[in-house]
CSV table of C-alpha atoms in Angstrom, one decimal:
chain,number,residue,atom,x,y,z
M,180,MET,CA,15.2,2.5,15.3
M,181,THR,CA,18.7,2.3,14.6
M,182,THR,CA,19.0,0.1,11.2
M,183,ILE,CA,21.8,-1.3,9.3
M,184,ASP,CA,22.4,1.9,7.4
M,185,ASP,CA,22.7,3.9,10.3
M,186,VAL,CA,26.0,1.3,11.3
M,187,ALA,CA,27.3,1.7,7.1
M,188,ARG,CA,26.9,5.7,7.5
M,189,ALA,CA,28.3,6.3,10.9
M,190,ALA,CA,31.4,3.7,9.7
M,191,GLY,CA,31.9,5.1,6.2
M,192,VAL,CA,31.1,2.0,4.8
M,193,SER,CA,28.9,-0.3,2.6
M,194,VAL,CA,25.8,-2.3,4.1
M,195,SER,CA,27.3,-5.5,2.9
M,196,THR,CA,30.6,-4.3,4.7
M,197,VAL,CA,28.9,-4.3,8.1
M,198,SER,CA,26.7,-7.2,7.4
M,199,TYR,CA,29.9,-9.6,5.9
M,200,ALA,CA,31.8,-7.5,9.6
M,201,LEU,CA,29.2,-8.8,11.8
M,202,SER,CA,28.2,-12.6,10.5
M,203,GLY,CA,32.1,-12.9,9.6
M,204,LYS,CA,31.1,-14.7,5.8
M,205,ARG,CA,33.8,-12.6,4.7
M,206,PRO,CA,37.1,-11.4,5.6
M,207,ILE,CA,37.2,-7.7,6.4
M,208,SER,CA,40.6,-5.5,7.2
M,209,ALA,CA,41.0,-5.0,10.8
M,210,PRO,CA,40.9,-1.4,10.8
M,211,THR,CA,37.3,-1.9,8.9
M,212,ARG,CA,36.4,-4.1,11.5
M,213,ALA,CA,37.3,-1.6,14.5
M,214,ARG,CA,34.7,1.1,12.4
M,215,VAL,CA,32.0,-1.1,12.3
M,216,GLU,CA,32.2,-2.5,15.7
M,217,ARG,CA,32.4,1.2,17.3
M,218,ALA,CA,29.2,2.3,15.0
M,219,VAL,CA,27.5,-0.4,16.4
M,220,ARG,CA,28.4,0.0,20.2
M,221,GLU,CA,27.8,3.9,19.8
M,222,LEU,CA,24.6,3.2,17.9
M,223,GLY,CA,23.0,0.7,20.0
M,224,TYR,CA,22.5,-1.2,16.8
M,225,ARG,CA,20.5,-4.4,17.4
M,226,PRO,CA,20.2,-6.7,14.2
M,227,HIS,CA,16.7,-8.3,13.5
M,228,ALA,CA,16.3,-11.7,14.1
M,229,GLY,CA,14.8,-11.8,10.9
M,230,ALA,CA,17.6,-10.4,9.5
M,231,ARG,CA,19.5,-13.1,10.5
M,232,ALA,CA,17.2,-15.6,9.1
M,233,LEU,CA,17.0,-14.3,6.3
M,234,ALA,CA,21.1,-14.4,5.3
M,235,SER,CA,20.9,-18.2,6.8
M,236,GLN,CA,18.8,-18.7,3.9
M,237,ARG,CA,19.9,-20.5,0.8
M,238,THR,CA,18.6,-18.3,-2.8
M,239,ASN,CA,18.7,-14.8,-0.7
M,240,VAL,CA,15.7,-13.8,-3.2
M,241,LEU,CA,11.9,-12.7,-2.2
M,242,ALA,CA,9.4,-13.2,-5.1
M,243,LEU,CA,7.0,-10.2,-5.1
M,244,MET,CA,3.8,-10.7,-7.2
M,245,ALA,CA,2.9,-7.2,-8.7
M,246,PRO,CA,0.1,-7.6,-11.5
M,247,LEU,CA,0.0,-5.0,-13.5
M,248,ARG,CA,-2.7,-4.9,-15.1
M,249,VAL,CA,-4.3,-2.0,-17.4
M,250,ASP,CA,-6.7,-0.9,-14.3
M,251,VAL,CA,-4.3,-0.2,-12.0
M,252,ASN,CA,-2.1,2.8,-11.7
M,253,VAL,CA,1.6,1.3,-11.9
M,254,GLY,CA,3.5,5.2,-10.7
M,255,VAL,CA,1.3,3.9,-7.2
M,256,ILE,CA,2.0,0.0,-8.2
M,257,MET,CA,5.8,1.0,-8.1
M,258,GLN,CA,5.9,2.7,-4.8
M,259,PHE,CA,4.8,-0.6,-3.2
M,260,VAL,CA,8.0,-2.1,-5.4
M,261,THR,CA,10.3,0.2,-4.0
M,262,GLY,CA,9.7,0.1,-0.5
M,263,VAL,CA,9.8,-4.3,-0.9
M,264,VAL,CA,13.1,-4.0,-3.2
M,265,THR,CA,14.8,-1.1,-0.6
M,266,ARG,CA,13.8,-3.0,2.4
M,267,ALA,CA,15.0,-6.2,1.0
M,268,ARG,CA,18.4,-4.7,0.6
M,269,ASP,CA,18.4,-4.2,4.2
M,270,PHE,CA,18.1,-7.9,4.8
M,271,GLU,CA,20.6,-8.9,1.7
M,272,HIS,CA,17.8,-10.4,-0.6
M,273,ASP,CA,17.1,-9.6,-4.1
M,274,VAL,CA,14.1,-9.1,-5.2
M,275,LEU,CA,12.3,-11.7,-8.0
M,276,LEU,CA,9.2,-9.5,-9.7
M,277,LEU,CA,6.1,-11.5,-10.8
M,278,THR,CA,3.8,-9.2,-13.5
M,279,GLN,CA,1.1,-11.9,-13.8
M,280,ASP,CA,-1.3,-13.0,-11.3
M,281,ASP,CA,-1.4,-17.0,-12.6
M,282,LEU,CA,-1.3,-19.7,-10.4
M,283,ALA,CA,2.0,-21.3,-12.7
M,284,GLY,CA,4.1,-18.1,-11.4
M,285,VAL,CA,3.4,-19.0,-7.8
M,286,ASP,CA,3.8,-23.0,-8.6
M,287,ARG,CA,7.2,-22.3,-10.5
M,288,VAL,CA,8.9,-20.4,-7.8
M,289,ALA,CA,7.9,-21.8,-5.2
M,290,ALA,CA,7.9,-25.9,-6.4
M,291,GLY,CA,11.4,-25.1,-7.9
M,292,SER,CA,12.7,-23.3,-4.1
M,293,MET,CA,13.4,-20.4,-6.3
M,294,VAL,CA,13.0,-18.4,-3.4
M,295,ASP,CA,12.8,-18.3,0.2
M,296,ALA,CA,9.4,-16.4,0.7
M,297,LEU,CA,6.4,-14.7,-1.3
M,298,ILE,CA,4.5,-11.4,-1.5
M,299,MET,CA,1.7,-10.9,-3.3
M,300,MET,CA,-0.1,-7.9,-4.2
M,301,ASP,CA,-3.6,-7.0,-5.5
M,302,VAL,CA,-5.5,-9.3,-3.3
M,303,GLU,CA,-8.9,-10.6,-3.8
M,304,ALA,CA,-11.7,-12.1,-1.3
M,305,GLU,CA,-11.8,-15.2,-2.7
M,306,ASP,CA,-8.4,-15.3,-4.4
M,307,PRO,CA,-7.5,-18.4,-6.5
M,308,ARG,CA,-3.9,-18.2,-5.5
M,309,LEU,CA,-4.5,-18.7,-1.6
M,310,PRO,CA,-4.8,-22.2,-1.6
M,311,LEU,CA,-1.6,-23.1,-3.5
M,312,LEU,CA,0.2,-20.5,-1.1
M,313,ARG,CA,-1.2,-22.3,1.7
M,314,ARG,CA,0.6,-25.2,0.8
M,315,GLN,CA,4.3,-24.3,-0.1
M,316,LYS,CA,6.8,-24.5,2.1
M,317,GLN,CA,7.6,-20.9,2.2
M,318,PRO,CA,5.4,-18.3,4.2
M,319,ALA,CA,3.7,-16.0,2.6
M,320,VAL,CA,2.9,-12.5,3.0
M,321,LEU,CA,0.1,-10.8,1.5
M,322,ILE,CA,-0.2,-7.0,0.6
M,323,GLY,CA,-4.2,-6.9,1.3
M,324,LEU,CA,-6.4,-8.3,3.1
M,325,PRO,CA,-8.5,-11.7,1.9
M,326,ARG,CA,-12.1,-12.6,3.6
M,327,ASP,CA,-10.2,-15.4,5.3
M,328,PRO,CA,-6.5,-14.6,5.5
M,329,GLN,CA,-5.9,-18.1,7.9
M,330,GLY,CA,-2.6,-19.5,7.7
M,331,LEU,CA,-1.0,-16.4,6.1
M,332,SER,CA,0.5,-13.0,6.9
M,333,CYS,CA,-1.3,-9.7,6.0
M,334,VAL,CA,-0.9,-5.9,5.4
M,335,ASP,CA,-2.2,-3.1,4.6
M,336,LEU,CA,-3.7,0.3,4.7
M,337,ASP,CA,-6.7,0.3,6.8
M,338,PHE,CA,-9.3,1.3,4.0
M,339,GLU,CA,-12.0,1.4,6.2
M,340,ALA,CA,-10.9,3.8,8.7
M,341,ALA,CA,-9.9,5.7,5.6
M,342,ALA,CA,-13.1,5.8,4.2
M,343,ARG,CA,-14.6,6.9,8.0
M,344,LEU,CA,-11.9,9.5,8.2
M,345,ALA,CA,-12.5,11.0,5.1
M,346,VAL,CA,-16.1,10.9,5.8
M,347,ASP,CA,-15.9,12.1,9.4
M,348,HIS,CA,-13.3,15.2,8.4
M,349,LEU,CA,-15.9,16.7,6.2
M,350,ALA,CA,-18.9,16.3,7.8
M,351,ASP,CA,-17.2,18.3,10.8
M,352,LEU,CA,-17.0,21.1,8.1
M,353,GLY,CA,-20.6,20.9,7.8
M,354,HIS,CA,-20.8,19.0,4.3
M,355,ARG,CA,-24.5,16.6,4.4
M,356,GLN,CA,-23.8,15.5,1.2
M,357,ILE,CA,-21.0,13.6,-0.1
M,358,ALA,CA,-19.7,11.3,-2.8
M,359,LEU,CA,-17.1,8.6,-3.0
M,360,VAL,CA,-15.6,8.5,-6.3
M,361,GLY,CA,-14.2,5.2,-6.2
M,362,SER,CA,-12.3,2.1,-7.9
M,363,PRO,CA,-12.9,0.8,-12.0
M,364,HIS,CA,-16.0,-1.5,-12.4
M,365,LEU,CA,-12.9,-4.3,-13.0
M,366,VAL,CA,-11.5,-4.0,-9.8
M,367,LEU,CA,-14.6,-4.0,-7.9
M,368,GLU,CA,-15.9,-7.3,-10.3
M,369,ARG,CA,-12.7,-9.1,-9.4
M,370,ARG,CA,-13.6,-8.1,-5.3
M,371,THR,CA,-10.4,-6.3,-4.7
M,372,THR,CA,-10.3,-6.1,-1.2
M,373,TYR,CA,-8.8,-2.8,-0.9
M,374,ALA,CA,-12.0,-1.5,-3.0
M,375,GLN,CA,-14.7,-3.0,-1.6
M,376,ARG,CA,-13.0,-1.8,2.4
M,377,MET,CA,-13.2,1.2,1.1
M,378,VAL,CA,-17.0,1.5,-0.1
M,379,HIS,CA,-17.9,-0.2,3.1
M,380,GLY,CA,-16.2,2.2,5.1
M,381,PHE,CA,-17.8,5.0,3.3
M,382,THR,CA,-21.5,3.5,3.2
M,383,THR,CA,-21.6,2.3,7.3
M,384,GLU,CA,-20.2,6.2,8.3
M,385,THR,CA,-22.1,8.2,5.9
M,386,ALA,CA,-25.2,6.5,7.3
M,387,ARG,CA,-24.0,6.5,10.7
M,388,ARG,CA,-23.8,10.5,10.7
M,389,GLY,CA,-27.0,10.5,9.0
M,390,ILE,CA,-25.2,12.3,5.7
M,391,ALA,CA,-26.6,11.5,2.4
M,392,GLY,CA,-24.0,9.6,0.5
M,393,LEU,CA,-23.1,8.4,-3.0
M,394,PHE,CA,-20.7,5.8,-4.4
M,395,VAL,CA,-19.6,6.1,-8.2
M,396,PRO,CA,-17.3,3.1,-9.3
M,397,CYS,CA,-14.9,5.9,-12.0
M,398,GLU,CA,-12.4,4.1,-14.9
M,399,SER,CA,-8.8,5.4,-14.8
M,400,SER,CA,-9.7,7.7,-17.9
M,401,HIS,CA,-10.6,11.1,-18.7
M,402,ALA,CA,-13.5,9.8,-19.7
M,403,GLY,CA,-14.2,7.5,-17.2
M,404,ALA,CA,-13.6,10.5,-14.9
M,405,VAL,CA,-16.1,13.0,-17.0
M,406,ASP,CA,-18.6,10.3,-16.7
M,407,ALA,CA,-18.5,9.8,-12.8
M,408,VAL,CA,-18.5,13.4,-12.1
M,409,ASP,CA,-21.9,14.1,-14.3
M,410,ARG,CA,-23.3,10.6,-12.4
M,411,VAL,CA,-22.7,12.0,-9.3
M,412,PHE,CA,-24.6,15.8,-10.2
M,413,ASP,CA,-27.2,13.5,-11.3
M,414,GLN,CA,-27.9,11.6,-8.8
M,415,LEU,CA,-26.6,13.9,-6.0
M,416,PRO,CA,-27.5,17.6,-7.7
M,417,ASP,CA,-26.8,19.2,-4.3
M,418,VAL,CA,-23.8,17.8,-3.4
M,419,THR,CA,-21.1,19.8,-1.6
M,420,ALA,CA,-18.1,17.3,-1.0
M,421,LEU,CA,-16.2,14.5,-3.1
M,422,ILE,CA,-13.7,12.1,-2.1
M,423,VAL,CA,-11.6,10.2,-4.7
M,424,HIS,CA,-10.2,6.9,-4.3
M,425,ASN,CA,-8.8,6.2,-7.8
M,426,GLU,CA,-5.2,7.4,-8.6
M,427,VAL,CA,-5.3,7.7,-12.6
M,428,ALA,CA,-8.7,9.7,-12.8
M,429,LEU,CA,-7.6,12.2,-9.9
M,430,PRO,CA,-6.4,14.7,-12.3
M,431,ALA,CA,-9.5,14.4,-14.7
M,432,VAL,CA,-12.3,14.4,-12.2
M,433,LEU,CA,-10.7,17.8,-11.0
M,434,ALA,CA,-10.5,19.2,-14.5
M,435,THR,CA,-14.4,18.2,-15.2
M,436,LEU,CA,-15.1,19.9,-11.7
M,437,ARG,CA,-13.5,23.3,-13.2
M,438,GLU,CA,-15.4,22.8,-16.7
M,439,ARG,CA,-18.8,22.4,-15.0
M,440,GLY,CA,-18.0,25.7,-13.1
M,441,LYS,CA,-17.5,24.3,-9.8
M,442,GLU,CA,-14.7,25.4,-8.3
M,443,VAL,CA,-12.8,23.7,-5.3
M,444,PRO,CA,-13.3,24.7,-2.3
M,445,ARG,CA,-15.6,27.6,-2.7
M,446,ASP,CA,-18.3,25.0,-4.3
M,447,ILE,CA,-17.5,21.8,-3.7
M,448,SER,CA,-14.5,20.2,-1.2
M,449,VAL,CA,-12.4,17.3,-2.4
M,450,VAL,CA,-10.5,14.9,-0.4
M,451,ALA,CA,-8.5,12.3,-2.3
M,452,VAL,CA,-6.9,8.9,-1.0
M,453,CYS,CA,-4.1,8.5,-2.4
M,454,PRO,CA,-0.2,8.8,-1.9
M,455,GLU,CA,1.3,11.7,-0.5
M,456,ASP,CA,3.3,12.9,-4.1
M,457,VAL,CA,-0.2,12.6,-5.8
M,458,ALA,CA,-2.0,14.9,-3.5
M,459,VAL,CA,0.3,17.2,-3.9
M,460,GLY,CA,1.4,16.8,-7.6
M,461,GLN,CA,-2.0,18.6,-8.3
M,462,PRO,CA,-2.4,21.7,-9.3
M,463,GLN,CA,-4.4,22.4,-6.4
M,464,PRO,CA,-2.6,20.2,-3.3
M,465,LEU,CA,-5.2,17.9,-2.3
M,466,THR,CA,-6.7,16.9,1.1
M,467,ALA,CA,-6.0,13.4,1.1
M,468,VAL,CA,-5.6,10.1,3.3
M,469,ASP,CA,-2.1,8.9,2.4
M,470,ILE,CA,-1.6,5.5,1.0
M,471,PRO,CA,1.6,5.0,2.5
M,472,ALA,CA,2.7,2.6,-0.1
M,473,MET,CA,6.6,2.3,0.5
M,474,THR,CA,6.3,2.3,4.5
M,475,ILE,CA,3.6,-1.2,3.6
M,476,GLY,CA,5.8,-2.4,1.4
M,477,SER,CA,8.8,-2.5,3.9
M,478,VAL,CA,6.9,-4.0,6.2
M,479,ALA,CA,5.9,-6.3,4.0
M,480,VAL,CA,9.9,-7.7,3.8
M,481,ASP,CA,10.0,-7.0,7.8
M,482,MET,CA,6.6,-9.6,8.8
M,483,ALA,CA,8.1,-12.2,5.7
M,484,ALA,CA,11.6,-12.0,7.4
M,485,ALA,CA,10.0,-12.7,10.8
M,486,ARG,CA,8.4,-15.8,9.7
M,487,LEU,CA,11.9,-16.9,8.1
M,488,ASP,CA,12.9,-16.9,11.9
M,489,GLY,CA,10.6,-19.7,12.1
M,490,ASP,CA,8.9,-18.8,16.1
M,491,HIS,CA,6.7,-15.6,14.6
M,492,PRO,CA,2.7,-16.7,14.0
M,493,ALA,CA,1.4,-15.5,11.1
M,494,GLU,CA,-0.5,-12.1,11.7
M,495,THR,CA,-2.5,-9.0,10.2
M,496,ARG,CA,-1.4,-5.8,10.6
M,497,LEU,CA,-3.4,-2.7,9.3
M,498,LEU,CA,-2.4,0.6,8.8
M,499,SER,CA,-4.1,3.6,10.6
M,500,PRO,CA,-4.9,6.2,7.8
M,501,VAL,CA,-3.4,9.8,8.9
M,502,LEU,CA,-5.1,12.5,6.8
M,503,THR,CA,-3.8,15.9,6.3
M,504,GLY,CA,-6.1,18.9,5.3
M,505,ARG,CA,-5.0,21.2,2.9
M,506,GLU,CA,-6.8,23.7,0.6
M,507,SER,CA,-9.1,21.4,-1.2
M,508,SER,CA,-11.5,20.9,1.8
M,509,GLY,CA,-13.2,24.0,3.3
M,510,PRO,CA,-16.6,24.8,5.8
M,511,ALA,CA,-20.3,23.5,3.4
M,512,PRO,CA,-21.4,25.9,1.2
M,513,ALA,CA,-24.3,28.0,3.5
């Protein structure tokens, strides 16, 4: 689909110049306007209805709540943030980043009419912020899926499907004993829904395939990874495959396997659930189910734009997972 960036490149101008030429909000020279209009015609560009709605709002600011806790991978969080900020620029919007998860922050930006819409990350099953989001006049989009999403737009990776995909990949390679090294205890205790959905997808799919499955929480540290791997070997001694859903602990998990004399994939296969750059950035590129953080952030902005358009109801979009096979997964040892 042609975007405003494509028009700007074809016309040799900035995105803001294209926007001003189309909206008439600022005077543009006749030659520049002609180049923009020619690029629009040649590329068949049609401005998004949500973009027009965003442009007509008073603040031209989106709020993004991205709590920076000790148990989150800040690098991955910033991929979501980049997706939001980059896409918001297409709608001529700035992004106000809120790094606390307190209700006062939501109330302050909403009640004060500081923003046109809110995008919220790190969603819990019974998130205490949701009643306030439902009461405010600005639309809200959640990156995550609460137990009851009524009245709120939600977007996320389908983590249950991601777990099933990873299990099926390994089962088809002949693995019959698989462990999931997952999120830290604090994330699970908060009932953060991506972690819950990952565990549920893993346990249901291993049961369906008749496979011995073990879930082990893992603290996001080197010591946590060592402890998690040792617990896997203690509780499932004949394990032949690991699914790792913890980006911070992932390098230490691989290092611990080497220290325990386990060669990947000869002795044990590894599938990661993480962003693509994390998977290929390991010493041994990993088979992985991608978490498309930047895409999810971009879709969240599109959903906010659609809600601001006025006629688009709240909806939930779960992106289908994609697994890329690499050298870290292979047939189960004989």
